[in-house]
Short mmCIF file of C-alpha atoms in Angstrom, two decimals:
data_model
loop_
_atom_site.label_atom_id
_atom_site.label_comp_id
_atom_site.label_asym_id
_atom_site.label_seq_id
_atom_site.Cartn_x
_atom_site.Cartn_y
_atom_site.Cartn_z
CA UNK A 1 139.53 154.74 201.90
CA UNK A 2 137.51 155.05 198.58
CA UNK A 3 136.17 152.17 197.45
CA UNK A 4 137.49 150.32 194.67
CA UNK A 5 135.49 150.55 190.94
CA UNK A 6 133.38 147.02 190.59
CA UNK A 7 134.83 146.75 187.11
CA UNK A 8 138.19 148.38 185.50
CA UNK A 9 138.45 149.88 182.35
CA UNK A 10 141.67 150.38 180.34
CA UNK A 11 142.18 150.52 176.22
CA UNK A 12 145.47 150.27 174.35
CA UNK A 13 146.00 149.90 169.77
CA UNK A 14 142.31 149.27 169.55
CA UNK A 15 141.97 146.69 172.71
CA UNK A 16 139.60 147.51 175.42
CA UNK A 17 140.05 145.25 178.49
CA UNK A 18 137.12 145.79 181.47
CA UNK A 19 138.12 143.55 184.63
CA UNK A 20 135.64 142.20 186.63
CA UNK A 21 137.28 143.92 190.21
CA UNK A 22 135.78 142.32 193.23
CA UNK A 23 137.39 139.27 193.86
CA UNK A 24 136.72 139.04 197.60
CA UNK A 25 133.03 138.54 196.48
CA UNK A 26 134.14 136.36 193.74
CA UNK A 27 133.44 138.95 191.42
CA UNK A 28 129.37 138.39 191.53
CA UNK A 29 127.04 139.92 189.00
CA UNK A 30 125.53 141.87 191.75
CA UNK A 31 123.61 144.90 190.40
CA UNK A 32 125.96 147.28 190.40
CA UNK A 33 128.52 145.30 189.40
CA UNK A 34 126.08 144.61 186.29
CA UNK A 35 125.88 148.49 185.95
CA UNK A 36 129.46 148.66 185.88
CA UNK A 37 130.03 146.49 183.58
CA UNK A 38 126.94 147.75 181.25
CA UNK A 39 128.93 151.15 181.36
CA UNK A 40 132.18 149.59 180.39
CA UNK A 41 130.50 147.89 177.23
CA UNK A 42 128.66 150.71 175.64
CA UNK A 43 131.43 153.59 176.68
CA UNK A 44 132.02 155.77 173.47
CA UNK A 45 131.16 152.09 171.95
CA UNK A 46 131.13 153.79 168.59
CA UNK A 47 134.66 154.92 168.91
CA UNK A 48 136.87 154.04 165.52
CA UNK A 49 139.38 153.69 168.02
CA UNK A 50 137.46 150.54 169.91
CA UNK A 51 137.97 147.39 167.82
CA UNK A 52 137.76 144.34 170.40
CA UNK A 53 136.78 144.53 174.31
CA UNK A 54 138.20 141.66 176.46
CA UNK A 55 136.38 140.49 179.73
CA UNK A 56 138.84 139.28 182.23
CA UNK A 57 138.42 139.22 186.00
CA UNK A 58 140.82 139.76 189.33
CA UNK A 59 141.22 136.51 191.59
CA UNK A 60 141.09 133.24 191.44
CA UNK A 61 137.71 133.42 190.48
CA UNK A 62 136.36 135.04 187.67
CA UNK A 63 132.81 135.19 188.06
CA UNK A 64 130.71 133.13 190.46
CA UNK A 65 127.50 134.48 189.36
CA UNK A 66 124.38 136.36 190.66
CA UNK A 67 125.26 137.52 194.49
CA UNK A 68 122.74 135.83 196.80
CA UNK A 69 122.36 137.91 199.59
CA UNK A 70 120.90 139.97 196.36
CA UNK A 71 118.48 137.11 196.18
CA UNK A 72 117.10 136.37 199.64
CA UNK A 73 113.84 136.47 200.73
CA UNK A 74 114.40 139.96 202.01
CA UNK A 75 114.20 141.90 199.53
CA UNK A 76 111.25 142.04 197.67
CA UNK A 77 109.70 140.93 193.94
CA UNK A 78 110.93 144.28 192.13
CA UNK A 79 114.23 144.23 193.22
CA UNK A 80 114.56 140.33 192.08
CA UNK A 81 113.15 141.63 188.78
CA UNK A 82 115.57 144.08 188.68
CA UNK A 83 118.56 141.97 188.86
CA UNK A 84 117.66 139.57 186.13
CA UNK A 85 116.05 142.17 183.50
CA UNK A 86 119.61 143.73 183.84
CA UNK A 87 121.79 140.78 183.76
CA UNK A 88 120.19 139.78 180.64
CA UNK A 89 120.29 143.21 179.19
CA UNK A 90 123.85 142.70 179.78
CA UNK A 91 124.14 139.20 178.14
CA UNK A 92 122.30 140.23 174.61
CA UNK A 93 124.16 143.40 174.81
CA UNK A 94 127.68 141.81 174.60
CA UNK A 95 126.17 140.07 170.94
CA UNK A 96 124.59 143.56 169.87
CA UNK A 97 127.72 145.19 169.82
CA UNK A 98 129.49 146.47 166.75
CA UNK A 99 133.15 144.96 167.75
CA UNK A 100 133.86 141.34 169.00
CA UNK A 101 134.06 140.41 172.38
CA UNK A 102 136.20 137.69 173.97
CA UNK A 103 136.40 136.72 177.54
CA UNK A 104 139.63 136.34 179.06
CA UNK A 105 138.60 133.42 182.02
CA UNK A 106 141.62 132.01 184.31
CA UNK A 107 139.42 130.61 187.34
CA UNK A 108 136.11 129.39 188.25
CA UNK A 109 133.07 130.72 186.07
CA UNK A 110 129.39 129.39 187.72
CA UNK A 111 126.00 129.71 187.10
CA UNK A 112 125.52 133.72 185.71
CA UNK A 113 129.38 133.66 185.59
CA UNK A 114 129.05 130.55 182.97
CA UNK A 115 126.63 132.77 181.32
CA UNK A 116 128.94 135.49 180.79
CA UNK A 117 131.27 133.31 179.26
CA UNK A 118 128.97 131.49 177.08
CA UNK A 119 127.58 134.82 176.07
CA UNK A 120 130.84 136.14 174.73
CA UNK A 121 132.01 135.99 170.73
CA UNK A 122 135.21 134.11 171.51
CA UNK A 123 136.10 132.56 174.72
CA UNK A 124 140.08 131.56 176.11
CA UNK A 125 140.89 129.59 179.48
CA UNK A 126 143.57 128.90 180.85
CA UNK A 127 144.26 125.28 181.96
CA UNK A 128 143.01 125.58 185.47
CA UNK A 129 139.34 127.34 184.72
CA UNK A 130 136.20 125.53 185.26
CA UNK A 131 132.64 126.18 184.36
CA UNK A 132 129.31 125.46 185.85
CA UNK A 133 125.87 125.79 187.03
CA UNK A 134 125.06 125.07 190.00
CA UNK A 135 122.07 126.98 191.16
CA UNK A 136 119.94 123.46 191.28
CA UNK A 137 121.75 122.46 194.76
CA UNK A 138 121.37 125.79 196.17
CA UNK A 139 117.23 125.25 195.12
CA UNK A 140 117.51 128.11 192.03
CA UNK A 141 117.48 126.22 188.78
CA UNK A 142 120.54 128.14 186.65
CA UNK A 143 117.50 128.77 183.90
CA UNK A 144 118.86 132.06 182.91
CA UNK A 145 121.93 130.82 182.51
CA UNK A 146 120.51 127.61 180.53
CA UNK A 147 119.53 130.64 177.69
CA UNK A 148 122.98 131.02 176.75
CA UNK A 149 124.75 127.60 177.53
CA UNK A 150 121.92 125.87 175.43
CA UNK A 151 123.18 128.29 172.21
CA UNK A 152 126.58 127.19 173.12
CA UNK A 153 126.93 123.90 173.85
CA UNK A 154 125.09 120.36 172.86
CA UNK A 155 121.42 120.13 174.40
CA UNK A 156 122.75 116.79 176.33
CA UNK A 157 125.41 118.45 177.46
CA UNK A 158 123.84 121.70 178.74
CA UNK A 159 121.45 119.38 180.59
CA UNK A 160 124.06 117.32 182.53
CA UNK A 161 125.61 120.35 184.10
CA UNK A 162 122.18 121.93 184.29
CA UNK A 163 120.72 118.67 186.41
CA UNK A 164 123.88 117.93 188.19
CA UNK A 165 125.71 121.10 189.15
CA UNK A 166 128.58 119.40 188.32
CA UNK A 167 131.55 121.70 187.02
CA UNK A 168 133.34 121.01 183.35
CA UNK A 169 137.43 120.98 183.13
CA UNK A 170 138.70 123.73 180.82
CA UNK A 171 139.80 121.04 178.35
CA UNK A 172 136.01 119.50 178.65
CA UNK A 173 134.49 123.05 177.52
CA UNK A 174 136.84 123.34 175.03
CA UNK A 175 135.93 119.58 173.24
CA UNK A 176 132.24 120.83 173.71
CA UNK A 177 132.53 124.32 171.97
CA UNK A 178 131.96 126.43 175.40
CA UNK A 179 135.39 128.27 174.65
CA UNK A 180 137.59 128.70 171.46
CA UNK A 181 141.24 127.70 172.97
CA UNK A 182 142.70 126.14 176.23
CA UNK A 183 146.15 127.23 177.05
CA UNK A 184 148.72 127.25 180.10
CA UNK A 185 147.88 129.83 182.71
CA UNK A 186 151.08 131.47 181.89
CA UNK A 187 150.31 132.29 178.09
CA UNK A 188 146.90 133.54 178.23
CA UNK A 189 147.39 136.61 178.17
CA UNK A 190 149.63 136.44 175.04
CA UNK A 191 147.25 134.26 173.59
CA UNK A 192 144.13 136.68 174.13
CA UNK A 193 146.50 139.70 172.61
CA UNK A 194 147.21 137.65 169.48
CA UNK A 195 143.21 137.13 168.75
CA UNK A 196 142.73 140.70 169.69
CA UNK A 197 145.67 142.26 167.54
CA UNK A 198 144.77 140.03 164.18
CA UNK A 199 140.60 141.03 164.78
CA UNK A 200 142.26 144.65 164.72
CA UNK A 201 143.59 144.04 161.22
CA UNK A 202 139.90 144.20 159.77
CA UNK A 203 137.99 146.66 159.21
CA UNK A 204 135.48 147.23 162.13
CA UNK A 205 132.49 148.62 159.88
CA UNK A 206 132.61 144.76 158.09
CA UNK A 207 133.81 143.07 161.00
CA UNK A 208 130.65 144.83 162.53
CA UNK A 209 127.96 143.98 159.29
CA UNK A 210 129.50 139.93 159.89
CA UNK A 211 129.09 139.58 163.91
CA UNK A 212 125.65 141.43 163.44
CA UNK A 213 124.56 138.98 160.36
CA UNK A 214 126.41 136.27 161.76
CA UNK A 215 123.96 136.18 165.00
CA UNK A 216 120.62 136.72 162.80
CA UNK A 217 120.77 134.08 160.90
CA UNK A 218 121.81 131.24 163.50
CA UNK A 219 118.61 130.69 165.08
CA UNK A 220 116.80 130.81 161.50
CA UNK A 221 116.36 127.90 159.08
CA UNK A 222 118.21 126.93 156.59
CA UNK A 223 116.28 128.83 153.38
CA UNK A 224 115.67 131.83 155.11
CA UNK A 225 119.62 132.23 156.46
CA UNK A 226 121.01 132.51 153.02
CA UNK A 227 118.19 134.63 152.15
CA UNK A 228 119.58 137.05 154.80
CA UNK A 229 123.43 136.19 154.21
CA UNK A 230 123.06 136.85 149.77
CA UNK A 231 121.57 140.63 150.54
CA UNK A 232 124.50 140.94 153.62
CA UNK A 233 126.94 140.03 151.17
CA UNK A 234 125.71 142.28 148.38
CA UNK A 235 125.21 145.38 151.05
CA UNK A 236 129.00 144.46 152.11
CA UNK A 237 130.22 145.53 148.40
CA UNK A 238 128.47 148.73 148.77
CA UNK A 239 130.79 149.43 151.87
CA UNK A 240 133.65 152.17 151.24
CA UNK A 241 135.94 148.85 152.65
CA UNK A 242 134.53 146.17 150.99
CA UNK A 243 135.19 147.58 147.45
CA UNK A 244 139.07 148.85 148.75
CA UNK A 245 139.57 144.95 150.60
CA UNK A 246 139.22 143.70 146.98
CA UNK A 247 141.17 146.39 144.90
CA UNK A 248 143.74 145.89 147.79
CA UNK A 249 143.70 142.14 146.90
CA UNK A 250 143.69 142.84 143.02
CA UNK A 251 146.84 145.39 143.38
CA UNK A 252 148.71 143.10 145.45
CA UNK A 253 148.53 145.58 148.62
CA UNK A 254 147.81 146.11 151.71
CA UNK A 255 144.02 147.80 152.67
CA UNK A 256 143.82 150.88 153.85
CA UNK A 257 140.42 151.06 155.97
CA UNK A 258 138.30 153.35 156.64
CA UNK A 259 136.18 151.82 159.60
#
């Protein structure tokens, strides 16, 4: 039979969700499943239709990283290259595009897989998910993955499970800002749906100008962020939905976007 797609794509009211599909490989960020999921991102991306795109993964596992017969000694320099250029291609992508992106994680998420996560707007586990790098007891230091968890966690914290290998409890990423909300296995689906379906509410050309801003100015200082946030917020009035948000508000209505 055919082979199954790497990733799954399906949309519904403005919701795009791509499934990692591999689970008897634990859903690895092999190359082509990192060319699958590239496709998934930046399909018809533009789309007034798109508003949020939900990661979520098959199996018990929802990503366990880099695949390492990838990474053996048998293939050669260009090919290792290859893998990481891509997989962070992938990782800035998810922040460079125009709607928000929330992963969806009910498993294990390690080393590239902790990335993913980390990488993502808005991030809900259920109960039972874990998260870690462990690439320092297999000899390959998670340092790609240390780009992302060190934006998304505290330095000391990054560093432990950096060092260690050792995995964080769901409720543990949580109380350290890895993901947004912790909920039973059984309602995370409903709780993913009810962030989606309120982000859909907005207006995606201002939702678009904020996640966009939003990521400029973190890594600047203080002075020069609300240098960059005062002209964001006057270019947001010029928007066709940032003046009809406000008359909206003023007419006691609700806004009509335009996207």
């Amino acid at each position: 039979p055919p082979a199954e797609p790497l990733t799954e794509r399906r949309q519904a009211g403005g919701v795009r969700t791509i499934v990692l599909n591999n689970p008897r490989r634990r859903n690895a960020l092999s190359l082509p499943m990192l060319q699958s999921l590239r496709r998934d991102l930046l399909h018809d991306v533009k789309s007034r239709e798109l508003r949020v795109i939900v990661i979520a993964a098959e199996g018990p596992v929802f990503c366990s990283g880099h695949d390492l017969k990838e990474l053996s000694s048998e293939d050669d320099v260009k090919h290792h290259s290859q893998v990481f250029e891509l997989c962070a291609e992938v990782m800035t992508l998810i922040q460079k595009l125009p709607v928000p992106v929330i992963a969806k994680v009910n498993g294990l998420a390690t080393a590239a897989g902790c990335q993913l996560v980390a990488s993502c707007d808005i991030a809900v586990a259920s109960e039972k998910s874990q998260f870690a790098t462990p690439g320092v007891n297999i000899g390959l230091f998670c340092s790609t993955p240390a780009v992302a968890l060190g934006r998304s966690l505290p330095r000391k914290v990054a560093l432990e499970m950096l060092f260690t290998g050792e995995p964080l409890s769901a409720h543990e990423a949580l109380m350290h800002g890895l993901v947004s909300k912790v909920v039973p296995e059984d309602k995370l689906e409903e709780e993913t749906m009810k962030i989606s379906q309120k982000i859909c509410e907005s207006s995606k050309s201002v939702l678009a100008l904020g996640k966009a801003t939003f990521y400029r100015q973190i890594t600047q200082d203080l002075d020069t962020a609300y240098k960059i946030t005062t002209k964001v917020m006057v270019d947001n009035l010029t928007l066709r939905d940032g003046q009809e948000g406000i008359e909206a508000f003023v007419q006691k209505r609700k806004p009509v976007w335009s996207h």
